[in-house]
Coordinates of C-alpha atoms in Angstrom, one line a residue:
Chain R
M1 CA 1.3 -19.7 -7.0
C2 CA 5.0 -20.1 -6.3
A3 CA 6.7 -22.6 -4.1
L4 CA 9.1 -20.0 -2.7
C5 CA 6.1 -17.7 -1.4
G6 CA 6.4 -17.2 2.2
I7 CA 9.7 -19.1 2.5
L8 CA 12.4 -16.9 4.2
G9 CA 15.3 -19.0 2.6
G10 CA 17.8 -19.7 5.3
R11 CA 15.5 -18.4 8.0
R12 CA 13.1 -20.4 9.9
H13 CA 9.6 -20.4 8.3
W14 CA 7.4 -17.8 9.8
T15 CA 5.2 -20.2 11.5
E16 CA 7.7 -22.0 13.5
S17 CA 7.5 -20.6 17.0
T18 CA 10.5 -22.3 18.4
G19 CA 12.5 -20.6 15.7
A20 CA 11.3 -17.2 16.9
P21 CA 12.2 -16.9 20.5
E22 CA 12.1 -13.1 20.7
A23 CA 8.6 -13.0 19.5
F24 CA 7.4 -15.9 21.8
A25 CA 9.4 -14.9 24.7
S26 CA 6.3 -14.1 27.1
R27 CA 5.2 -17.8 26.7
P28 CA 5.8 -19.4 30.0
E29 CA 5.5 -22.9 28.8
A30 CA 8.4 -24.4 27.0
H31 CA 7.5 -25.5 23.6
T32 CA 10.0 -27.8 22.0
R33 CA 10.5 -27.9 18.1
H34 CA 9.7 -31.6 18.3
R35 CA 6.2 -31.1 19.9
E36 CA 5.5 -28.2 17.6
R37 CA 6.2 -30.3 14.5
Q38 CA 4.1 -33.3 16.0
T39 CA 1.2 -31.0 16.6
R40 CA 1.6 -29.3 13.2
T41 CA 1.6 -32.6 11.5
R42 CA -1.6 -33.8 13.4
L43 CA -3.5 -30.5 12.3
V44 CA -2.4 -30.6 9.0
N45 CA -3.8 -34.1 8.6
A46 CA -7.1 -33.3 10.0
V47 CA -7.3 -31.1 6.8
L48 CA -5.7 -33.3 4.3
D49 CA -8.1 -36.1 5.0
H50 CA -10.3 -34.2 3.0
Y51 CA -8.1 -34.5 0.0
G52 CA -7.0 -38.1 0.6
L53 CA -3.5 -37.2 1.5
R54 CA -1.4 -37.8 4.7
L55 CA 1.5 -35.9 6.0
A56 CA 4.4 -37.3 8.2
D57 CA 7.5 -35.9 9.8
W58 CA 10.6 -36.9 8.2
S59 CA 13.6 -37.2 10.5
G60 CA 12.7 -33.9 12.1
G61 CA 13.8 -31.9 9.3
Q62 CA 11.4 -32.2 6.4
Y63 CA 7.9 -33.6 6.0
V64 CA 6.8 -36.3 3.6
L65 CA 3.3 -36.0 2.0
R66 CA 1.7 -39.2 0.6
G67 CA -1.1 -39.5 -1.8
R68 CA -3.4 -42.4 -2.1
T69 CA -1.7 -44.0 -5.0
G70 CA 1.6 -43.8 -3.2
R71 CA 3.1 -40.7 -4.8
T72 CA 5.1 -38.9 -2.3
A73 CA 6.8 -35.5 -2.0
L74 CA 9.1 -34.1 0.4
V75 CA 8.6 -30.5 1.7
D76 CA 10.2 -28.2 4.2
N77 CA 7.5 -26.1 5.6
L78 CA 3.8 -25.4 5.2
S79 CA 4.1 -22.8 2.3
E80 CA 5.7 -25.6 0.2
L81 CA 3.3 -28.5 1.5
W82 CA 0.0 -26.6 0.0
A83 CA 1.6 -26.6 -3.6
E84 CA 2.6 -30.1 -3.3
A85 CA -0.9 -31.1 -1.9
D86 CA -2.4 -29.5 -4.9
R87 CA -0.2 -31.6 -7.2
L88 CA -0.9 -35.0 -5.4
G89 CA -4.3 -34.6 -4.3
S90 CA -7.7 -34.9 -6.1
R91 CA -8.4 -31.0 -6.1
D92 CA -7.1 -28.0 -5.0
C93 CA -6.7 -27.0 -1.5
D94 CA -8.9 -24.1 -0.4
P95 CA -9.4 -23.2 3.2
L96 CA -12.5 -21.4 2.2
D97 CA -14.2 -24.2 0.5
P98 CA -17.6 -24.9 2.2
D99 CA -17.2 -28.6 1.7
L100 CA -14.0 -28.6 3.6
L101 CA -15.3 -26.7 6.3
A102 CA -18.4 -28.9 6.5
D103 CA -16.2 -31.9 6.5
L104 CA -14.0 -30.6 9.3
K105 CA -17.1 -30.2 11.3
A106 CA -18.6 -33.5 10.5
R107 CA -15.5 -35.2 11.6
G108 CA -15.6 -33.6 15.0
H109 CA -13.2 -30.9 14.2
G110 CA -14.0 -27.2 14.3
Chain H
M1 CA 22.3 -14.7 12.1
A2 CA 20.9 -11.1 13.3
E3 CA 17.5 -11.1 14.6
F4 CA 15.0 -9.8 12.1
A5 CA 14.3 -6.6 14.5
G6 CA 18.0 -5.8 14.2
L7 CA 18.3 -5.7 10.3
T8 CA 18.6 -2.4 8.6
P9 CA 15.0 -1.2 7.7
I10 CA 14.1 -0.4 4.2
N11 CA 11.4 2.2 3.9
V12 CA 9.4 2.4 0.6
V13 CA 7.8 5.7 -0.6
T14 CA 5.5 5.1 -3.6
G15 CA 2.7 6.9 -5.0
F16 CA 1.1 7.6 -8.4
L17 CA 2.7 10.2 -10.7
G18 CA 2.9 13.6 -9.6
S19 CA 1.6 12.8 -6.0
G20 CA 4.5 14.5 -4.1
K21 CA 6.7 11.6 -3.3
T22 CA 10.1 13.7 -3.9
T23 CA 8.6 16.6 -2.2
L24 CA 7.7 14.6 0.8
L25 CA 11.1 12.8 0.9
A26 CA 13.1 16.0 0.5
N27 CA 11.2 17.5 3.5
L28 CA 11.8 14.3 5.5
L29 CA 15.5 14.1 4.8
R30 CA 16.1 17.6 6.4
A31 CA 15.2 16.0 9.8
P32 CA 18.5 15.3 11.9
E33 CA 16.8 11.7 12.6
L34 CA 17.1 10.7 9.0
A35 CA 20.7 12.0 8.5
D36 CA 22.0 8.5 8.4
T37 CA 19.7 7.2 5.6
A38 CA 20.6 6.0 2.2
V39 CA 18.3 6.9 -0.7
L40 CA 17.4 4.9 -3.8
V41 CA 15.3 6.8 -6.2
N42 CA 13.9 5.6 -9.5
E43 CA 14.2 8.8 -11.4
F44 CA 15.9 12.1 -10.6
G45 CA 12.8 14.4 -10.9
E46 CA 12.2 18.1 -11.0
V47 CA 12.4 18.3 -7.1
G48 CA 15.9 18.0 -6.5
L49 CA 16.9 15.8 -3.6
D50 CA 20.0 17.1 -1.7
H51 CA 21.4 14.1 0.1
D52 CA 24.8 12.8 0.9
L53 CA 24.0 9.2 0.0
L54 CA 21.6 9.2 -3.1
R55 CA 21.6 6.5 -5.9
G56 CA 19.6 5.9 -8.9
V57 CA 18.0 2.5 -9.7
A58 CA 16.3 1.5 -13.0
E59 CA 13.3 -0.6 -11.6
S60 CA 13.9 -4.0 -13.3
T61 CA 11.6 -6.7 -12.1
L62 CA 12.6 -10.2 -13.0
L63 CA 9.5 -12.3 -13.2
L64 CA 9.8 -15.7 -11.9
D65 CA 8.5 -18.7 -13.9
N66 CA 5.3 -19.3 -11.8
G67 CA 3.6 -16.3 -13.2
C68 CA 2.8 -14.7 -9.7
L69 CA 3.4 -10.9 -10.1
C70 CA 4.0 -10.4 -6.3
C71 CA 6.7 -12.8 -6.2
A72 CA 9.4 -11.1 -8.3
I73 CA 12.8 -10.3 -7.7
R74 CA 13.7 -6.6 -8.3
G75 CA 17.0 -7.1 -9.9
D76 CA 18.0 -3.5 -9.9
L77 CA 17.6 -3.4 -6.1
Q78 CA 19.4 -6.7 -5.6
T79 CA 22.4 -4.9 -7.4
A80 CA 22.2 -1.6 -5.7
L81 CA 21.6 -2.9 -2.2
R82 CA 24.4 -5.4 -2.5
D83 CA 26.5 -2.8 -3.7
L84 CA 25.6 -0.4 -0.7
L85 CA 26.2 -3.1 1.8
S86 CA 29.4 -3.9 0.6
Q87 CA 30.5 -0.2 0.5
R88 CA 29.3 0.4 4.1
E89 CA 31.2 -2.8 5.2
R90 CA 34.4 -1.4 3.6
G91 CA 33.6 2.2 5.1
E92 CA 33.5 3.6 1.5
V93 CA 30.2 5.3 2.2
P94 CA 28.8 7.1 5.2
H95 CA 27.4 4.6 7.7
F96 CA 23.6 4.4 7.1
R97 CA 21.0 2.8 9.5
R98 CA 18.2 3.1 7.1
V99 CA 17.4 3.0 3.3
V100 CA 14.5 4.9 1.7
I101 CA 13.4 3.6 -1.9
E102 CA 11.3 5.9 -3.8
T103 CA 9.6 4.1 -6.5
S104 CA 8.3 5.2 -9.9
G105 CA 4.8 6.3 -10.1
L106 CA 3.5 3.0 -11.6
A107 CA 5.4 0.6 -9.5
D108 CA 4.2 -2.4 -7.4
P109 CA 5.7 -2.1 -4.0
V110 CA 5.3 -5.7 -3.3
P111 CA 8.3 -7.2 -5.2
I112 CA 10.5 -4.9 -3.1
A113 CA 9.3 -7.0 0.0
Y114 CA 9.6 -10.2 -1.9
T115 CA 13.2 -9.2 -2.9
L116 CA 14.3 -8.3 0.6
L117 CA 12.8 -11.5 2.1
T118 CA 14.0 -14.1 -0.3
E119 CA 17.4 -12.7 -1.8
P120 CA 20.1 -14.9 -0.3
V121 CA 22.2 -11.9 0.8
L122 CA 19.9 -9.2 1.5
Q123 CA 17.6 -11.2 3.8
H124 CA 20.4 -11.3 6.4
H125 CA 21.0 -7.5 6.3
F126 CA 17.8 -5.7 5.5
R127 CA 14.3 -5.7 6.4
L128 CA 11.2 -4.1 5.0
G129 CA 10.0 -1.0 7.2
G130 CA 6.9 0.9 6.4
I131 CA 5.4 1.7 2.9
T132 CA 4.4 5.2 2.6
T133 CA 2.1 5.9 -0.3
T134 CA 1.4 9.6 -1.2
V135 CA -2.0 10.4 -2.7
D136 CA -2.7 13.4 -4.8
A137 CA -6.0 14.8 -3.5
V138 CA -7.0 16.5 -6.7
N139 CA -6.3 13.8 -9.1
A140 CA -6.6 10.5 -7.0
P141 CA -10.3 10.0 -7.7
A142 CA -9.8 9.5 -11.4
Q143 CA -6.3 7.7 -10.7
L144 CA -8.1 5.2 -8.4
R145 CA -10.7 4.7 -11.0
D146 CA -8.5 4.2 -14.0
Y147 CA -5.1 2.9 -12.7
P148 CA -5.1 -0.6 -10.9
E149 CA -1.5 0.3 -9.8
S150 CA -2.8 3.4 -8.0
V151 CA -5.5 1.1 -6.2
K152 CA -2.7 -1.3 -5.2
Q153 CA -0.2 1.4 -3.8
V154 CA -2.9 2.6 -1.5
A155 CA -4.0 -0.9 -0.3
V156 CA -0.6 -2.1 0.7
A157 CA 0.4 1.2 2.5
D158 CA 1.5 1.6 6.1
R159 CA 0.8 5.3 5.9
L160 CA -1.2 7.4 3.4
V161 CA 0.0 10.9 2.8
L162 CA -2.4 13.3 1.1
S163 CA -0.8 16.0 -0.8
K164 CA -2.5 18.9 -2.6
T165 CA -5.4 19.2 -0.1
D166 CA -5.1 23.0 -0.5
L167 CA -6.2 22.6 -4.1
S168 CA -9.5 20.6 -3.1
T169 CA -12.7 21.5 -1.2
P170 CA -13.2 20.0 2.3
D171 CA -15.8 17.9 0.9
E172 CA -13.6 16.5 -1.8
V173 CA -11.0 15.7 0.7
A174 CA -13.6 14.0 3.0
A175 CA -14.9 12.0 0.2
L176 CA -11.2 10.9 -0.8
R177 CA -10.7 9.9 2.9
R178 CA -13.5 7.8 2.9
Q179 CA -12.6 6.1 -0.4
L180 CA -9.1 5.4 0.9
R181 CA -10.4 4.0 4.2
Q182 CA -12.5 1.6 2.2
L183 CA -9.3 0.4 0.4
N184 CA -6.9 0.4 3.6
A185 CA -8.4 0.2 7.0
S186 CA -5.2 0.2 8.8
A187 CA -3.1 3.0 7.4
P188 CA -3.1 6.4 9.1
I189 CA -4.4 9.2 6.6
I190 CA -2.0 12.2 7.1
E191 CA -2.3 15.5 5.3
A192 CA 1.1 16.6 4.3
A193 CA 0.3 20.5 4.3
M194 CA -1.7 20.4 7.5
D195 CA 0.0 17.7 9.8
R196 CA 3.6 18.4 8.7
P197 CA 4.5 14.7 9.5
H198 CA 7.3 13.9 11.7
P199 CA 10.0 11.1 10.5
A200 CA 8.8 8.8 13.2
E201 CA 5.2 9.1 12.3
L202 CA 6.1 8.3 8.7
L203 CA 9.4 6.3 8.4
T204 CA 11.0 5.0 11.8
D205 CA 7.9 3.7 13.7
D206 CA 7.0 0.1 12.7
M207 CA 6.3 -3.2 14.3
Y208 CA 9.9 -4.2 14.7
E209 CA 11.2 -1.0 16.2
A210 CA 11.3 -1.5 19.9
E211 CA 10.8 2.1 20.6
G212 CA 7.8 2.7 18.2
R213 CA 6.2 -0.6 18.1
A214 CA 3.4 0.3 20.6
R215 CA 2.7 3.7 18.9
E216 CA 2.5 1.9 15.7
I217 CA -0.3 -0.7 16.8
D218 CA -2.0 2.2 18.3
R219 CA -2.0 3.8 15.1
W220 CA -3.4 1.1 13.0
L221 CA -6.1 0.2 15.6
A222 CA -7.3 3.8 15.7
A223 CA -7.6 3.8 12.0
A224 CA -9.4 0.4 11.9
A225 CA -11.8 1.7 14.5
D226 CA -12.4 4.7 12.2
Q227 CA -13.2 2.6 9.4
D228 CA -16.8 2.7 8.1
A229 CA -18.2 -0.9 7.7
L230 CA -18.5 -0.4 3.8
D231 CA -19.3 -4.0 2.6
H232 CA -21.5 -2.4 -0.2
Q233 CA -18.9 -2.7 -2.7
H234 CA -19.0 -5.2 -5.6
A235 CA -17.3 -8.4 -4.9
D236 CA -14.5 -8.1 -7.2
E237 CA -13.3 -4.7 -5.4
I238 CA -10.7 -4.3 -3.1
R239 CA -12.1 -3.9 0.4
S240 CA -10.5 -3.9 3.9
F241 CA -12.1 -5.1 7.2
A242 CA -11.1 -5.8 10.6
L243 CA -11.8 -9.4 11.7
S244 CA -12.3 -9.9 15.3
Y245 CA -11.9 -13.3 17.0
E246 CA -12.9 -14.2 20.6
G247 CA -10.7 -16.4 22.6
P248 CA -7.2 -17.5 22.2
L249 CA -5.9 -18.7 18.9
D250 CA -3.6 -21.7 18.7
W251 CA -0.6 -20.6 16.8
T252 CA 0.1 -23.9 15.0
A253 CA -3.6 -23.9 13.8
F254 CA -3.3 -20.4 12.7
G255 CA -0.1 -20.9 10.7
V256 CA -1.9 -23.9 8.9
W257 CA -4.9 -21.8 8.2
M258 CA -2.8 -18.8 7.0
T259 CA -0.3 -20.7 4.8
M260 CA -3.2 -22.5 3.1
L261 CA -5.2 -19.4 2.6
L262 CA -2.1 -17.4 1.0
H263 CA -1.4 -20.5 -1.0
R264 CA -4.7 -20.4 -2.7
H265 CA -5.9 -16.7 -2.5
G266 CA -2.4 -14.9 -1.9
E267 CA -2.8 -12.6 -5.1
N268 CA -6.2 -11.3 -3.4
V269 CA -5.0 -10.8 0.1
L270 CA -3.2 -7.6 -0.5
R271 CA -2.3 -6.9 3.3
I272 CA -2.8 -8.4 6.5
K273 CA -2.0 -6.9 9.9
G274 CA -3.0 -8.7 13.1
L275 CA -2.8 -8.4 16.9
L276 CA -3.2 -11.9 18.0
N277 CA -4.3 -13.4 21.3
V278 CA -2.2 -16.6 21.1
A279 CA -3.0 -19.5 23.6
G280 CA -0.4 -19.6 26.2
M281 CA 0.9 -16.0 25.7
P282 CA 0.0 -13.1 28.1
T283 CA 1.0 -10.5 25.6
P284 CA -0.1 -10.1 21.9
L285 CA 1.6 -11.3 19.0
L286 CA 2.0 -9.4 15.8
I287 CA 1.7 -10.5 12.3
N288 CA 2.3 -8.5 9.0
G289 CA 1.8 -9.8 5.5
V290 CA 1.6 -8.6 2.0
Q291 CA 0.1 -10.9 -0.5
H292 CA 2.1 -14.3 -0.4
I293 CA 4.8 -12.7 1.9
V294 CA 4.4 -13.0 5.6
H295 CA 7.2 -11.3 7.8
P296 CA 8.3 -13.0 11.0
P297 CA 5.9 -12.3 14.0
S298 CA 6.8 -9.9 16.5
H299 CA 5.4 -9.3 19.8
L300 CA 4.0 -6.3 22.0
A301 CA 5.2 -5.8 25.6
A302 CA 1.6 -5.4 26.7
W303 CA -2.0 -5.3 25.5
P304 CA -3.3 -2.0 24.2
G305 CA -6.3 -1.5 26.5
D306 CA -8.7 -4.1 28.0
D307 CA -9.9 -5.7 24.6
R308 CA -8.2 -9.3 24.4
Q309 CA -9.9 -10.3 21.1
S310 CA -7.6 -11.0 18.3
R311 CA -8.0 -8.4 15.6
I312 CA -6.8 -9.0 12.0
I313 CA -6.9 -6.3 9.4
F314 CA -7.5 -7.8 5.9
I315 CA -7.3 -5.9 2.7
V316 CA -8.8 -8.2 0.1
R317 CA -9.9 -8.5 -3.4
G318 CA -13.3 -10.5 -3.8
I319 CA -13.1 -12.5 -0.6
D320 CA -16.0 -12.9 1.5
R321 CA -15.6 -11.8 5.3
A322 CA -18.2 -14.3 6.9
R323 CA -16.5 -17.0 4.9
L324 CA -12.9 -16.1 6.3
E325 CA -14.4 -15.9 9.8
A326 CA -16.0 -19.3 9.5
S327 CA -12.7 -20.6 8.0
L328 CA -10.5 -19.2 10.8
A329 CA -12.9 -20.7 13.5
A330 CA -13.0 -24.1 11.9
F331 CA -9.2 -24.3 11.9
N332 CA -8.8 -23.0 15.4
G333 CA -11.2 -25.7 16.3
L334 CA -8.8 -28.3 15.0
A335 CA -6.3 -27.6 18.0
A336 CA -6.8 -29.6 21.1
P337 CA -9.0 -28.0 23.7
E338 CA -5.7 -27.2 26.0
D339 CA -3.9 -25.5 23.3
R340 CA -6.6 -23.0 22.9
Q341 CA -6.6 -21.8 26.4
A342 CA -5.8 -18.4 27.6
V343 CA -2.8 -18.0 29.7
A344 CA -3.6 -18.6 33.3

């Protein structure tokens, strides 16, 4: 799996709605980039709990990923995040893993 | 920076050896709508292409260190397209508004998409248009059985064009159509001889063209509705299905889910096309991906019909549909309830 996959170098990442005003033009409510990043961080952390990892916004430009042992990695976007999460975490991140999905339910998510 | 929709579209015409790529292209290029099209071909075949702006390329793929075959830069295209761009800007070639790339019979079209989306210069000037795959109605059953390249060309296509149907029986054509529909639930299947495809039907309509966008979505929803639920294949085979989701999706949660899915399983997610009901949006959002590569989202001006469910067509290898549905629901459930509301 390559760290470049899904990254449109120079463009905003495809997941960032605030970087694609044309596609999201019909949304009546204003979504700021800051709010979107906060929401993304919260959602990702609900998943990363399962792997013993934590994500935080880093000055509004990048994210910092931390493992239990204190190892960290800076990532620009979600596509980079999962490769680093594999590296820092205890096991490979897989959204189809029944253990993860059961964990999300048990924690009151999903 | 130009909006993605404003970039020069690049169509890919692919298909196995002898499946009629050049014949199709030669017919299309006679249409006035495609007069301002530059054409890149891998090899000058027996069917002569008579066109003002025709170049040869030599299909050299630069594999990156990560070993992911879809994430590869096509060095030949990088050079050819940069040259074309520079000549267009200097007025040394006729102004072109579209590029068509005809691949070799064994080519994987996905590195073309990767090259266009990641190459530092090209990404600001070009975007991928549709992928048209020609299928030889006489020889396709054997080719699909024996050559994985052929299966992949069908699986990633936006259009499937059947050639040589006049040399096959109606039963053989019907069986081939069923096989193609199993592999690709969203691509319209067009018979070259019977349907005499119009350029808009094959090349110019796509989800980023304002004029053809609604037609394009109607086409792939109709194709998906036409699909038999053929889940009896072996788990390691390529299959396609349309996944429906009731209720609005939170866009941020969807992004978390999809990036994680493609990170772990992208090599086995050959194609994704989605019409999404995104919370807070009165109109549908369109997504389009090929393996690890996801294009920027686009939107439709109105819902096609009364159905407000999100519909995502997946073309996958060895991924269980029920597990995919459960995973999407779990991730969407992470969003706060107010972020999962339909627009008032």
